[in-house]
mmCIF file of C-alpha atoms and ligand atoms in Angstrom:
data_model
loop_
_atom_site.group_PDB
_atom_site.id
_atom_site.type_symbol
_atom_site.label_atom_id
_atom_site.label_comp_id
_atom_site.label_asym_id
_atom_site.label_seq_id
_atom_site.Cartn_x
_atom_site.Cartn_y
_atom_site.Cartn_z
ATOM 1 C CA MET A 1085 0.110 0.144 0.139
ATOM 2 C CA SER A 1086 1.140 3.408 -0.919
ATOM 3 C CA ASN A 1087 2.064 5.918 1.856
ATOM 4 C CA CYS A 1088 0.914 8.612 -0.334
ATOM 5 C CA PHE A 1089 -2.838 9.565 -0.572
ATOM 6 C CA ASN A 1090 -4.046 10.776 -4.241
ATOM 7 C CA LEU A 1091 -7.157 11.951 -4.892
ATOM 8 C CA SER A 1092 -7.734 9.460 -7.318
ATOM 9 C CA ASP A 1093 -7.492 6.880 -4.430
ATOM 10 C CA MET A 1094 -10.852 8.180 -3.144
ATOM 11 C CA ILE A 1095 -13.763 5.760 -2.951
ATOM 12 C CA ASP A 1096 -17.392 6.320 -3.956
ATOM 13 C CA ILE A 1097 -19.370 7.428 -0.936
ATOM 14 C CA GLU A 1098 -22.078 9.887 -0.697
ATOM 15 C CA TRP A 1099 -20.017 11.737 1.905
ATOM 16 C CA SER A 1100 -22.279 14.435 2.653
ATOM 17 C CA LYS A 1101 -25.156 12.097 3.352
ATOM 18 C CA LEU A 1102 -23.437 9.879 5.891
ATOM 19 C CA PRO A 1103 -25.302 9.097 8.864
ATOM 20 C CA PHE A 1104 -23.501 8.849 12.338
ATOM 21 C CA ALA A 1105 -23.350 5.009 12.069
ATOM 22 C CA TYR A 1106 -20.827 2.179 11.797
ATOM 23 C CA PHE A 1107 -19.337 1.634 8.578
ATOM 24 C CA LYS A 1108 -16.782 -0.983 7.635
ATOM 25 C CA THR A 1109 -13.183 0.202 6.657
ATOM 26 C CA ASP A 1110 -10.183 -1.999 5.641
ATOM 27 C CA TYR A 1111 -8.251 -2.289 8.561
ATOM 28 C CA ASN A 1112 -8.626 -2.022 12.698
ATOM 29 C CA VAL A 1113 -5.225 -2.312 15.277
ATOM 30 C CA ARG A 1114 -5.429 -4.255 18.108
ATOM 31 C CA CYS A 1115 -3.082 -4.859 21.147
ATOM 32 C CA TYR A 1116 -3.006 -7.229 24.219
ATOM 33 C CA PHE A 1117 -2.297 -6.944 27.738
ATOM 34 C CA ARG A 1118 -0.800 -10.261 29.086
ATOM 35 C CA ASP A 1119 1.773 -11.040 31.790
ATOM 36 C CA GLY A 1120 1.536 -7.451 32.962
ATOM 37 C CA GLN A 1121 2.693 -5.887 29.762
ATOM 38 C CA TRP A 1122 1.171 -4.468 26.257
ATOM 39 C CA GLY A 1123 2.483 -6.659 23.435
ATOM 40 C CA GLU A 1124 3.128 -5.895 19.768
ATOM 41 C CA ILE A 1125 0.667 -3.586 17.709
ATOM 42 C CA GLU A 1126 -1.284 -5.829 15.339
ATOM 43 C CA VAL A 1127 -3.227 -4.938 12.187
ATOM 44 C CA SER A 1128 -6.501 -6.677 11.416
ATOM 45 C CA SER A 1129 -8.777 -6.708 8.437
ATOM 46 C CA SER A 1130 -11.563 -8.649 10.581
ATOM 47 C CA GLU A 1131 -14.626 -6.917 12.298
ATOM 48 C CA TYR A 1132 -14.750 -9.564 14.675
ATOM 49 C CA ILE A 1133 -12.898 -10.429 17.879
ATOM 50 C CA ASN A 1134 -12.438 -13.476 19.518
ATOM 51 C CA ILE A 1135 -12.941 -13.715 23.460
ATOM 52 C CA HIS A 1136 -13.250 -15.803 26.251
ATOM 53 C CA MET A 1137 -16.659 -16.323 27.133
ATOM 54 C CA ALA A 1138 -16.093 -15.473 30.709
ATOM 55 C CA ALA A 1139 -14.175 -12.154 29.842
ATOM 56 C CA SER A 1140 -14.775 -9.556 32.482
ATOM 57 C CA ALA A 1141 -16.114 -6.945 29.750
ATOM 58 C CA LEU A 1142 -18.960 -9.395 29.137
ATOM 59 C CA HIS A 1143 -20.056 -9.974 32.816
ATOM 60 C CA TYR A 1144 -18.917 -7.048 34.996
ATOM 61 C CA GLY A 1145 -18.734 -4.271 32.650
ATOM 62 C CA GLN A 1146 -14.756 -3.891 32.497
ATOM 63 C CA GLU A 1147 -14.850 -1.687 29.376
ATOM 64 C CA ALA A 1148 -13.959 1.793 28.284
ATOM 65 C CA PHE A 1149 -14.069 3.520 24.913
ATOM 66 C CA GLU A 1150 -13.430 6.925 23.479
ATOM 67 C CA GLY A 1151 -14.694 8.785 20.318
ATOM 68 C CA LEU A 1152 -12.518 11.500 18.414
ATOM 69 C CA LYS A 1153 -12.346 12.482 14.723
ATOM 70 C CA ALA A 1154 -9.760 13.061 11.849
ATOM 71 C CA PHE A 1155 -10.833 15.671 9.638
ATOM 72 C CA ARG A 1156 -9.227 16.355 6.052
ATOM 73 C CA GLY A 1157 -8.343 19.951 5.890
ATOM 74 C CA VAL A 1158 -8.820 22.914 3.455
ATOM 75 C CA ASP A 1159 -5.059 22.295 2.512
ATOM 76 C CA ASN A 1160 -5.910 18.404 2.111
ATOM 77 C CA LYS A 1161 -4.098 17.742 5.347
ATOM 78 C CA ILE A 1162 -5.232 15.359 8.006
ATOM 79 C CA ARG A 1163 -5.782 16.537 11.245
ATOM 80 C CA ILE A 1164 -6.711 14.692 14.514
ATOM 81 C CA PHE A 1165 -8.284 16.851 17.254
ATOM 82 C CA ARG A 1166 -6.787 16.812 20.706
ATOM 83 C CA TRP A 1167 -6.051 13.192 20.975
ATOM 84 C CA GLU A 1168 -4.021 13.285 24.040
ATOM 85 C CA GLU A 1169 -7.272 14.649 25.899
ATOM 86 C CA ASN A 1170 -8.887 11.444 24.692
ATOM 87 C CA PHE A 1171 -5.891 9.306 25.816
ATOM 88 C CA LYS A 1172 -5.891 10.992 29.327
ATOM 89 C CA ARG A 1173 -9.736 10.401 29.583
ATOM 90 C CA MET A 1174 -9.470 6.698 28.658
ATOM 91 C CA GLU A 1175 -6.489 6.408 31.034
ATOM 92 C CA ARG A 1176 -8.859 7.779 34.015
ATOM 93 C CA SER A 1177 -11.661 5.364 32.639
ATOM 94 C CA ALA A 1178 -9.401 2.611 32.969
ATOM 95 C CA GLU A 1179 -8.562 3.373 36.219
ATOM 96 C CA GLY A 1180 -12.025 4.110 37.107
ATOM 97 C CA VAL A 1181 -12.972 0.332 36.576
ATOM 98 C CA LEU A 1182 -9.604 -1.237 37.287
ATOM 99 C CA MET A 1183 -8.295 -2.031 33.742
ATOM 100 C CA ALA A 1184 -4.777 -1.956 32.618
ATOM 101 C CA PRO A 1185 -4.335 1.734 31.308
ATOM 102 C CA VAL A 1186 -2.884 1.562 27.968
ATOM 103 C CA THR A 1187 0.313 3.255 27.512
ATOM 104 C CA LYS A 1188 0.624 6.834 25.643
ATOM 105 C CA ASP A 1189 3.195 5.345 23.141
ATOM 106 C CA VAL A 1190 0.440 2.355 22.383
ATOM 107 C CA PHE A 1191 -2.540 4.607 21.935
ATOM 108 C CA HIS A 1192 -0.455 7.255 20.051
ATOM 109 C CA ASP A 1193 1.176 4.790 17.537
ATOM 110 C CA MET A 1194 -2.143 2.760 17.174
ATOM 111 C CA LEU A 1195 -4.007 6.052 16.383
ATOM 112 C CA MET A 1196 -1.632 7.260 13.824
ATOM 113 C CA LYS A 1197 -1.559 3.863 12.280
ATOM 114 C CA VAL A 1198 -5.195 3.149 11.827
ATOM 115 C CA VAL A 1199 -6.124 6.577 10.483
ATOM 116 C CA LYS A 1200 -3.197 6.143 7.931
ATOM 117 C CA LEU A 1201 -4.414 2.705 7.036
ATOM 118 C CA ASN A 1202 -7.679 3.861 6.375
ATOM 119 C CA GLU A 1203 -6.943 7.028 4.810
ATOM 120 C CA LYS A 1204 -9.401 6.602 1.876
ATOM 121 C CA TYR A 1205 -12.205 6.741 4.245
ATOM 122 C CA ILE A 1206 -11.382 10.394 5.599
ATOM 123 C CA PRO A 1207 -13.998 12.373 3.859
ATOM 124 C CA PRO A 1208 -13.115 15.286 1.552
ATOM 125 C CA PHE A 1209 -12.935 18.902 2.930
ATOM 126 C CA GLY A 1210 -16.093 20.535 2.304
ATOM 127 C CA THR A 1211 -18.399 17.635 2.862
ATOM 128 C CA GLY A 1212 -19.085 18.157 6.427
ATOM 129 C CA ALA A 1213 -18.152 14.601 7.146
ATOM 130 C CA SER A 1214 -15.174 13.340 9.243
ATOM 131 C CA LEU A 1215 -13.472 10.136 10.470
ATOM 132 C CA TYR A 1216 -14.964 8.868 13.673
ATOM 133 C CA ILE A 1217 -12.131 7.217 15.717
ATOM 134 C CA ARG A 1218 -13.196 4.614 18.412
ATOM 135 C CA PRO A 1219 -10.776 3.265 20.795
ATOM 136 C CA LEU A 1220 -12.071 0.452 22.875
ATOM 137 C CA LEU A 1221 -10.387 -1.235 26.076
ATOM 138 C CA ILE A 1222 -11.729 -4.249 27.337
ATOM 139 C CA GLY A 1223 -11.120 -6.983 30.040
ATOM 140 C CA THR A 1224 -10.613 -10.315 28.288
ATOM 141 C CA GLY A 1225 -9.251 -12.325 31.100
ATOM 142 C CA PRO A 1226 -11.896 -15.044 32.397
ATOM 143 C CA CYS A 1227 -13.507 -13.819 35.891
ATOM 144 C CA VAL A 1228 -16.360 -15.550 37.319
ATOM 145 C CA GLY A 1229 -15.979 -14.010 40.730
ATOM 146 C CA VAL A 1230 -16.410 -10.300 40.957
ATOM 147 C CA LYS A 1231 -13.011 -9.052 40.417
ATOM 148 C CA PRO A 1232 -10.836 -7.202 37.667
ATOM 149 C CA ALA A 1233 -9.265 -9.274 34.765
ATOM 150 C CA ASP A 1234 -5.718 -9.818 34.347
ATOM 151 C CA GLU A 1235 -5.676 -9.865 30.328
ATOM 152 C CA TYR A 1236 -6.888 -7.037 28.232
ATOM 153 C CA MET A 1237 -7.543 -5.852 24.561
ATOM 154 C CA PHE A 1238 -7.176 -2.462 23.253
ATOM 155 C CA LEU A 1239 -8.296 -1.728 19.600
ATOM 156 C CA ILE A 1240 -9.065 1.067 17.565
ATOM 157 C CA PHE A 1241 -11.439 1.257 14.528
ATOM 158 C CA VAL A 1242 -12.712 3.853 12.454
ATOM 159 C CA GLY A 1243 -15.441 4.988 9.863
ATOM 160 C CA PRO A 1244 -16.416 8.185 8.136
ATOM 161 C CA VAL A 1245 -19.438 9.685 9.749
ATOM 162 C CA GLY A 1246 -21.959 12.750 9.315
ATOM 163 C CA PRO A 1247 -23.801 14.563 11.934
ATOM 164 C CA TYR A 1248 -24.995 12.550 15.157
ATOM 165 C CA PHE A 1249 -28.347 14.344 15.098
ATOM 166 C CA LYS A 1250 -29.811 14.054 11.841
ATOM 167 C CA GLU A 1251 -30.569 17.846 12.243
ATOM 168 C CA GLY A 1252 -26.822 18.387 11.984
ATOM 169 C CA PHE A 1253 -26.273 22.457 12.937
ATOM 170 C CA ASN A 1254 -29.870 22.773 13.092
ATOM 171 C CA PRO A 1255 -32.050 22.992 16.278
ATOM 172 C CA VAL A 1256 -33.092 19.817 18.183
ATOM 173 C CA ALA A 1257 -35.772 19.226 20.580
ATOM 174 C CA ILE A 1258 -34.490 17.736 23.978
ATOM 175 C CA GLN A 1259 -36.385 16.040 26.505
ATOM 176 C CA ILE A 1260 -36.073 16.194 30.635
ATOM 177 C CA ALA A 1261 -36.317 12.683 31.879
ATOM 178 C CA ARG A 1262 -36.381 12.955 35.753
ATOM 179 C CA ASP A 1263 -37.653 9.352 36.106
ATOM 180 C CA VAL A 1264 -33.924 7.924 35.213
ATOM 181 C CA ASP A 1265 -30.786 8.516 36.574
ATOM 182 C CA ARG A 1266 -27.783 8.048 33.970
ATOM 183 C CA ALA A 1267 -25.123 8.004 36.583
ATOM 184 C CA ALA A 1268 -24.925 8.444 40.471
ATOM 185 C CA PRO A 1269 -22.871 11.450 41.901
ATOM 186 C CA LEU A 1270 -20.078 9.296 43.160
ATOM 187 C CA GLY A 1271 -20.514 6.629 40.481
ATOM 188 C CA THR A 1272 -18.790 6.129 37.037
ATOM 189 C CA GLY A 1273 -20.436 9.102 35.225
ATOM 190 C CA THR A 1274 -17.166 10.731 34.597
ATOM 191 C CA TYR A 1275 -15.753 7.934 33.043
ATOM 192 C CA LYS A 1276 -16.459 6.772 29.460
ATOM 193 C CA VAL A 1277 -17.649 3.289 30.249
ATOM 194 C CA GLY A 1278 -20.310 1.374 28.709
ATOM 195 C CA GLY A 1279 -22.420 1.029 31.754
ATOM 196 C CA ASN A 1280 -23.399 4.730 31.713
ATOM 197 C CA TYR A 1281 -24.738 4.111 28.198
ATOM 198 C CA ALA A 1282 -26.534 0.948 29.247
ATOM 199 C CA ALA A 1283 -28.267 3.102 31.738
ATOM 200 C CA SER A 1284 -29.293 5.661 29.329
ATOM 201 C CA LEU A 1285 -30.658 3.588 26.686
ATOM 202 C CA GLY A 1286 -34.426 3.246 27.751
ATOM 203 C CA SER A 1287 -34.809 6.792 28.501
ATOM 204 C CA GLY A 1288 -32.918 7.620 25.046
ATOM 205 C CA GLU A 1289 -35.141 5.438 22.842
ATOM 206 C CA ARG A 1290 -38.329 6.761 24.726
ATOM 207 C CA ALA A 1291 -37.122 10.516 23.868
ATOM 208 C CA HIS A 1292 -36.740 9.194 20.342
ATOM 209 C CA HIS A 1293 -40.076 7.638 20.044
ATOM 210 C CA GLU A 1294 -41.934 10.534 21.504
ATOM 211 C CA GLY A 1295 -39.890 12.935 18.928
ATOM 212 C CA TYR A 1296 -36.979 14.375 20.715
ATOM 213 C CA ALA A 1297 -33.230 13.936 19.825
ATOM 214 C CA ALA A 1298 -32.343 13.203 23.144
ATOM 215 C CA CYS A 1299 -32.867 13.082 26.945
ATOM 216 C CA MET A 1300 -31.571 15.641 29.311
ATOM 217 C CA TYR A 1301 -30.607 14.206 32.738
ATOM 218 C CA LEU A 1302 -30.677 15.898 35.909
ATOM 219 C CA ASP A 1303 -28.563 15.501 39.086
ATOM 220 C CA ALA A 1304 -29.251 12.164 40.648
ATOM 221 C CA ARG A 1305 -29.346 13.319 44.244
ATOM 222 C CA GLU A 1306 -31.410 16.337 44.102
ATOM 223 C CA LYS A 1307 -32.855 16.454 40.687
ATOM 224 C CA LYS A 1308 -32.705 20.355 40.869
ATOM 225 C CA TYR A 1309 -29.501 20.672 38.392
ATOM 226 C CA ILE A 1310 -28.818 20.043 34.724
ATOM 227 C CA ASP A 1311 -26.273 17.109 34.187
ATOM 228 C CA GLU A 1312 -25.710 16.370 30.478
ATOM 229 C CA CYS A 1313 -27.701 15.795 27.186
ATOM 230 C CA GLY A 1314 -27.463 12.234 26.105
ATOM 231 C CA PRO A 1315 -24.178 11.670 24.281
ATOM 232 C CA ALA A 1316 -23.231 15.387 25.039
ATOM 233 C CA ASN A 1317 -22.613 18.191 27.394
ATOM 234 C CA PHE A 1318 -25.276 21.111 27.903
ATOM 235 C CA PHE A 1319 -24.000 24.775 27.621
ATOM 236 C CA GLY A 1320 -26.288 27.810 27.683
ATOM 237 C CA ILE A 1321 -25.477 31.214 26.606
ATOM 238 C CA LYS A 1322 -26.588 34.269 28.754
ATOM 239 C CA GLY A 1323 -25.757 37.715 27.425
ATOM 240 C CA ASN A 1324 -22.051 37.414 27.346
ATOM 241 C CA THR A 1325 -21.724 34.455 29.487
ATOM 242 C CA TYR A 1326 -21.226 30.715 28.406
ATOM 243 C CA VAL A 1327 -22.711 28.378 31.295
ATOM 244 C CA THR A 1328 -22.231 24.974 31.627
ATOM 245 C CA PRO A 1329 -22.820 22.306 34.411
ATOM 246 C CA LYS A 1330 -20.236 21.457 36.928
ATOM 247 C CA SER A 1331 -21.097 17.944 38.028
ATOM 248 C CA SER A 1332 -19.540 14.628 39.391
ATOM 249 C CA SER A 1333 -21.762 12.540 37.570
ATOM 250 C CA ILE A 1334 -21.156 13.795 33.927
ATOM 251 C CA LEU A 1335 -18.457 12.992 31.207
ATOM 252 C CA PRO A 1336 -15.799 15.978 30.913
ATOM 253 C CA SER A 1337 -16.419 16.652 27.177
ATOM 254 C CA ILE A 1338 -13.183 17.679 25.312
ATOM 255 C CA THR A 1339 -15.575 19.562 23.017
ATOM 256 C CA ASN A 1340 -17.041 21.440 26.035
ATOM 257 C CA LYS A 1341 -13.452 22.278 27.233
ATOM 258 C CA SER A 1342 -12.578 23.615 23.864
ATOM 259 C CA LEU A 1343 -15.956 25.594 23.592
ATOM 260 C CA MET A 1344 -14.869 27.242 26.813
ATOM 261 C CA THR A 1345 -11.655 28.240 25.713
ATOM 262 C CA LEU A 1346 -12.863 29.626 22.645
ATOM 263 C CA ALA A 1347 -15.605 31.490 24.521
ATOM 264 C CA GLU A 1348 -13.134 33.101 26.789
ATOM 265 C CA ASP A 1349 -10.946 33.713 23.836
ATOM 266 C CA MET A 1350 -14.173 35.827 22.181
ATOM 267 C CA GLY A 1351 -14.110 37.749 25.374
ATOM 268 C CA MET A 1352 -17.047 35.899 27.033
ATOM 269 C CA VAL A 1353 -17.091 34.939 30.648
ATOM 270 C CA VAL A 1354 -17.011 31.298 31.224
ATOM 271 C CA GLU A 1355 -19.279 29.843 34.382
ATOM 272 C CA GLN A 1356 -18.623 26.149 35.055
ATOM 273 C CA ARG A 1357 -21.074 25.701 37.974
ATOM 274 C CA HIS A 1358 -24.163 23.907 39.119
ATOM 275 C CA VAL A 1359 -27.194 24.948 36.490
ATOM 276 C CA PRO A 1360 -30.610 24.897 38.152
ATOM 277 C CA VAL A 1361 -33.584 23.496 35.790
ATOM 278 C CA GLU A 1362 -35.203 26.704 36.254
ATOM 279 C CA GLU A 1363 -32.354 28.712 34.537
ATOM 280 C CA LEU A 1364 -33.501 27.339 31.236
ATOM 281 C CA LYS A 1365 -35.767 30.053 31.295
ATOM 282 C CA GLU A 1366 -32.982 32.620 31.456
ATOM 283 C CA PHE A 1367 -30.841 31.451 28.548
ATOM 284 C CA ASP A 1368 -30.737 33.333 25.050
ATOM 285 C CA GLU A 1369 -28.918 30.148 23.548
ATOM 286 C CA VAL A 1370 -28.759 26.563 24.503
ATOM 287 C CA GLY A 1371 -26.822 23.864 22.979
ATOM 288 C CA ALA A 1372 -25.364 20.227 23.361
ATOM 289 C CA CYS A 1373 -21.845 19.646 22.403
ATOM 290 C CA GLY A 1374 -19.670 16.610 21.933
ATOM 291 C CA THR A 1375 -17.430 14.993 19.482
ATOM 292 C CA ALA A 1376 -20.289 13.309 17.578
ATOM 293 C CA ALA A 1377 -22.709 16.248 18.379
ATOM 294 C CA VAL A 1378 -20.122 18.894 17.510
ATOM 295 C CA ILE A 1379 -22.604 21.802 18.429
ATOM 296 C CA SER A 1380 -26.147 20.760 18.356
ATOM 297 C CA PRO A 1381 -28.399 23.820 19.030
ATOM 298 C CA ILE A 1382 -31.298 23.226 21.044
ATOM 299 C CA LYS A 1383 -34.888 24.821 20.127
ATOM 300 C CA LEU A 1384 -37.108 23.400 22.530
ATOM 301 C CA ILE A 1385 -36.691 21.648 25.846
ATOM 302 C CA GLN A 1386 -39.596 19.700 27.320
ATOM 303 C CA ASP A 1387 -39.894 18.560 30.986
ATOM 304 C CA ARG A 1388 -41.575 15.220 30.405
ATOM 305 C CA GLU A 1389 -42.881 14.991 34.008
ATOM 306 C CA THR A 1390 -43.870 18.872 34.688
ATOM 307 C CA GLY A 1391 -44.905 19.333 31.151
ATOM 308 C CA GLU A 1392 -43.157 22.707 31.406
ATOM 309 C CA VAL A 1393 -41.456 23.832 27.955
ATOM 310 C CA TYR A 1394 -38.466 26.039 27.206
ATOM 311 C CA ASN A 1395 -38.209 27.500 23.619
ATOM 312 C CA TYR A 1396 -35.300 28.771 21.966
ATOM 313 C CA CYS A 1397 -34.466 30.071 18.328
ATOM 314 C CA LYS A 1398 -38.000 31.432 18.123
ATOM 315 C CA ASP A 1399 -37.290 32.928 14.735
ATOM 316 C CA GLY A 1400 -36.250 29.345 13.324
ATOM 317 C CA ASN A 1401 -32.468 30.445 13.486
ATOM 318 C CA VAL A 1402 -29.470 29.166 15.578
ATOM 319 C CA GLY A 1403 -28.451 32.010 17.998
ATOM 320 C CA PRO A 1404 -25.385 34.048 16.982
ATOM 321 C CA ILE A 1405 -23.009 33.047 19.826
ATOM 322 C CA SER A 1406 -23.449 29.173 19.142
ATOM 323 C CA THR A 1407 -22.845 29.928 15.392
ATOM 324 C CA LYS A 1408 -19.909 31.913 15.967
ATOM 325 C CA LEU A 1409 -18.549 29.045 18.429
ATOM 326 C CA TYR A 1410 -19.385 26.222 16.101
ATOM 327 C CA ASN A 1411 -17.915 28.097 13.058
ATOM 328 C CA ARG A 1412 -14.447 28.790 14.993
ATOM 329 C CA LEU A 1413 -14.430 25.078 16.044
ATOM 330 C CA ARG A 1414 -14.869 23.638 12.851
ATOM 331 C CA ALA A 1415 -12.420 26.103 11.240
ATOM 332 C CA ILE A 1416 -9.604 24.871 13.458
ATOM 333 C CA GLN A 1417 -10.744 21.356 12.809
ATOM 334 C CA TYR A 1418 -10.355 21.664 9.065
ATOM 335 C CA GLY A 1419 -7.596 24.063 9.271
ATOM 336 C CA GLU A 1420 -8.931 27.080 7.987
ATOM 337 C CA GLU A 1421 -8.131 28.849 11.285
ATOM 338 C CA ALA A 1422 -4.776 28.925 12.913
ATOM 339 C CA ASP A 1423 -4.251 26.510 15.474
ATOM 340 C CA LYS A 1424 -3.340 28.838 18.081
ATOM 341 C CA PHE A 1425 -4.081 26.584 21.168
ATOM 342 C CA GLY A 1426 -2.389 23.560 19.874
ATOM 343 C CA TRP A 1427 -5.373 21.112 19.577
ATOM 344 C CA VAL A 1428 -4.650 19.476 15.845
ATOM 345 C CA LYS A 1429 -2.189 17.031 15.303
ATOM 346 C CA ILE A 1430 -1.412 16.929 11.456
ATOM 347 C CA ILE A 1431 -0.665 13.454 9.925
ATOM 348 C CA GLU A 1432 1.962 13.833 7.075
HETATM 349 N N1 LIG B 1528 -21.111 13.151 27.439
HETATM 350 C C1 LIG B 1528 -21.351 11.845 27.137
HETATM 351 C C2 LIG B 1528 -22.227 11.125 27.884
HETATM 352 C C3 LIG B 1528 -20.822 11.373 25.832
HETATM 353 O O1 LIG B 1528 -20.810 10.374 25.585
HETATM 354 C C4 LIG B 1528 -19.952 12.308 25.358
HETATM 355 C C5 LIG B 1528 -19.199 11.902 23.976
HETATM 356 O O2 LIG B 1528 -17.987 11.615 24.114
HETATM 357 C C6 LIG B 1528 -19.799 13.698 25.574
HETATM 358 C C7 LIG B 1528 -20.454 14.331 26.925
HETATM 359 C C8 LIG B 1528 -18.667 14.735 24.870
HETATM 360 O O3 LIG B 1528 -17.362 14.663 25.159
HETATM 361 P P1 LIG B 1528 -16.573 14.908 23.987
HETATM 362 O O4 LIG B 1528 -16.588 16.493 23.598
HETATM 363 O O5 LIG B 1528 -15.263 14.565 24.443
HETATM 364 O O6 LIG B 1528 -16.782 14.004 22.925
HETATM 365 C C1 LIG B 1529 -18.558 11.208 21.152
HETATM 366 O O1 LIG B 1529 -19.276 12.024 21.027
HETATM 367 O O2 LIG B 1529 -17.523 10.605 20.595
HETATM 368 C C2 LIG B 1529 -19.392 9.738 21.456
HETATM 369 O O3 LIG B 1529 -18.949 8.947 22.112
HETATM 370 C C3 LIG B 1529 -20.842 9.688 21.417
HETATM 371 C C4 LIG B 1529 -21.707 8.756 21.442
HETATM 372 C C5 LIG B 1529 -21.630 7.976 20.164
HETATM 373 C C6 LIG B 1529 -21.390 7.537 22.711
#
């Protein structure tokens, strides 16, 4: 295989119509932790893994994953966004559920390798699509008693994706689910582990059936404060202030962290604090943010239990600050704006 990517290598995909979904590509990369150390990186073209039926990942939820993206820039270069943050978060998640953490070198080398190997699946600049990268760490050692495994598998697969919410950068409707807790205040909510997503599946699917893009979860203890929005953090704009929840049960979003930096850079005040549900009345603009969701502006939030409805984007348009934040984030990711915060790794 050539190391050099030519436009003629492009495959026939309707890039701008891609949903956010699994897409088979040519290769994934794998590495195994055995006898107390990580082994050699392996390249595979199989979509399947062969693991022990008593693997701790299957029984006791010893698993963590990540989500990051690679972009083909305006200059045709490949840019990976803030991969070291994803590495650090995966390290924390691994420690949170007692898995062997992947080393930074293994994470880095596998990431670069899998992106290069699947280069032809990186959507062209201008299509709005990107390459979603999914690192996955699982306990593979057999466990019947409840305990951590002694063997692990780390793999990364990738696939081209479009927007997470079909609306793209158009306003979505969100439903507050008071009858479900996604994560407990001192639980696993800050780790990117599968159990948190299992806990959100029922309320998420119900929200979809009832016409909403996602659920908004409130803090589990008091049901007073906003936690997060399905697979994304929440933010609200009030005048010149960017407000986002501080909570011990939400995933620390790398997108949100980036938006906070951009907001400050734009001269805004940033507040990371408890956000009472009633404050929803006071925001000029609200949105959900994440790697998959980027920024999804919110037009309506309905409290399923109380019936209260909060409306935004009343003229049908996305608010000016959300638009500006979205444009700047995208411009950095696609190499249209200087990477002054050092967020982007260019792969030659
Ligand atoms: N919250 C949850 C529960 C998520 O799954 C995600 C996605 O990763 C986010 C927030 C956003 O995090 P990030 O911006 O790092 O993708
Ligand atoms: C992401 O934004 O990267 C996510 O992981 C969200 C979701 C697909 C789980």
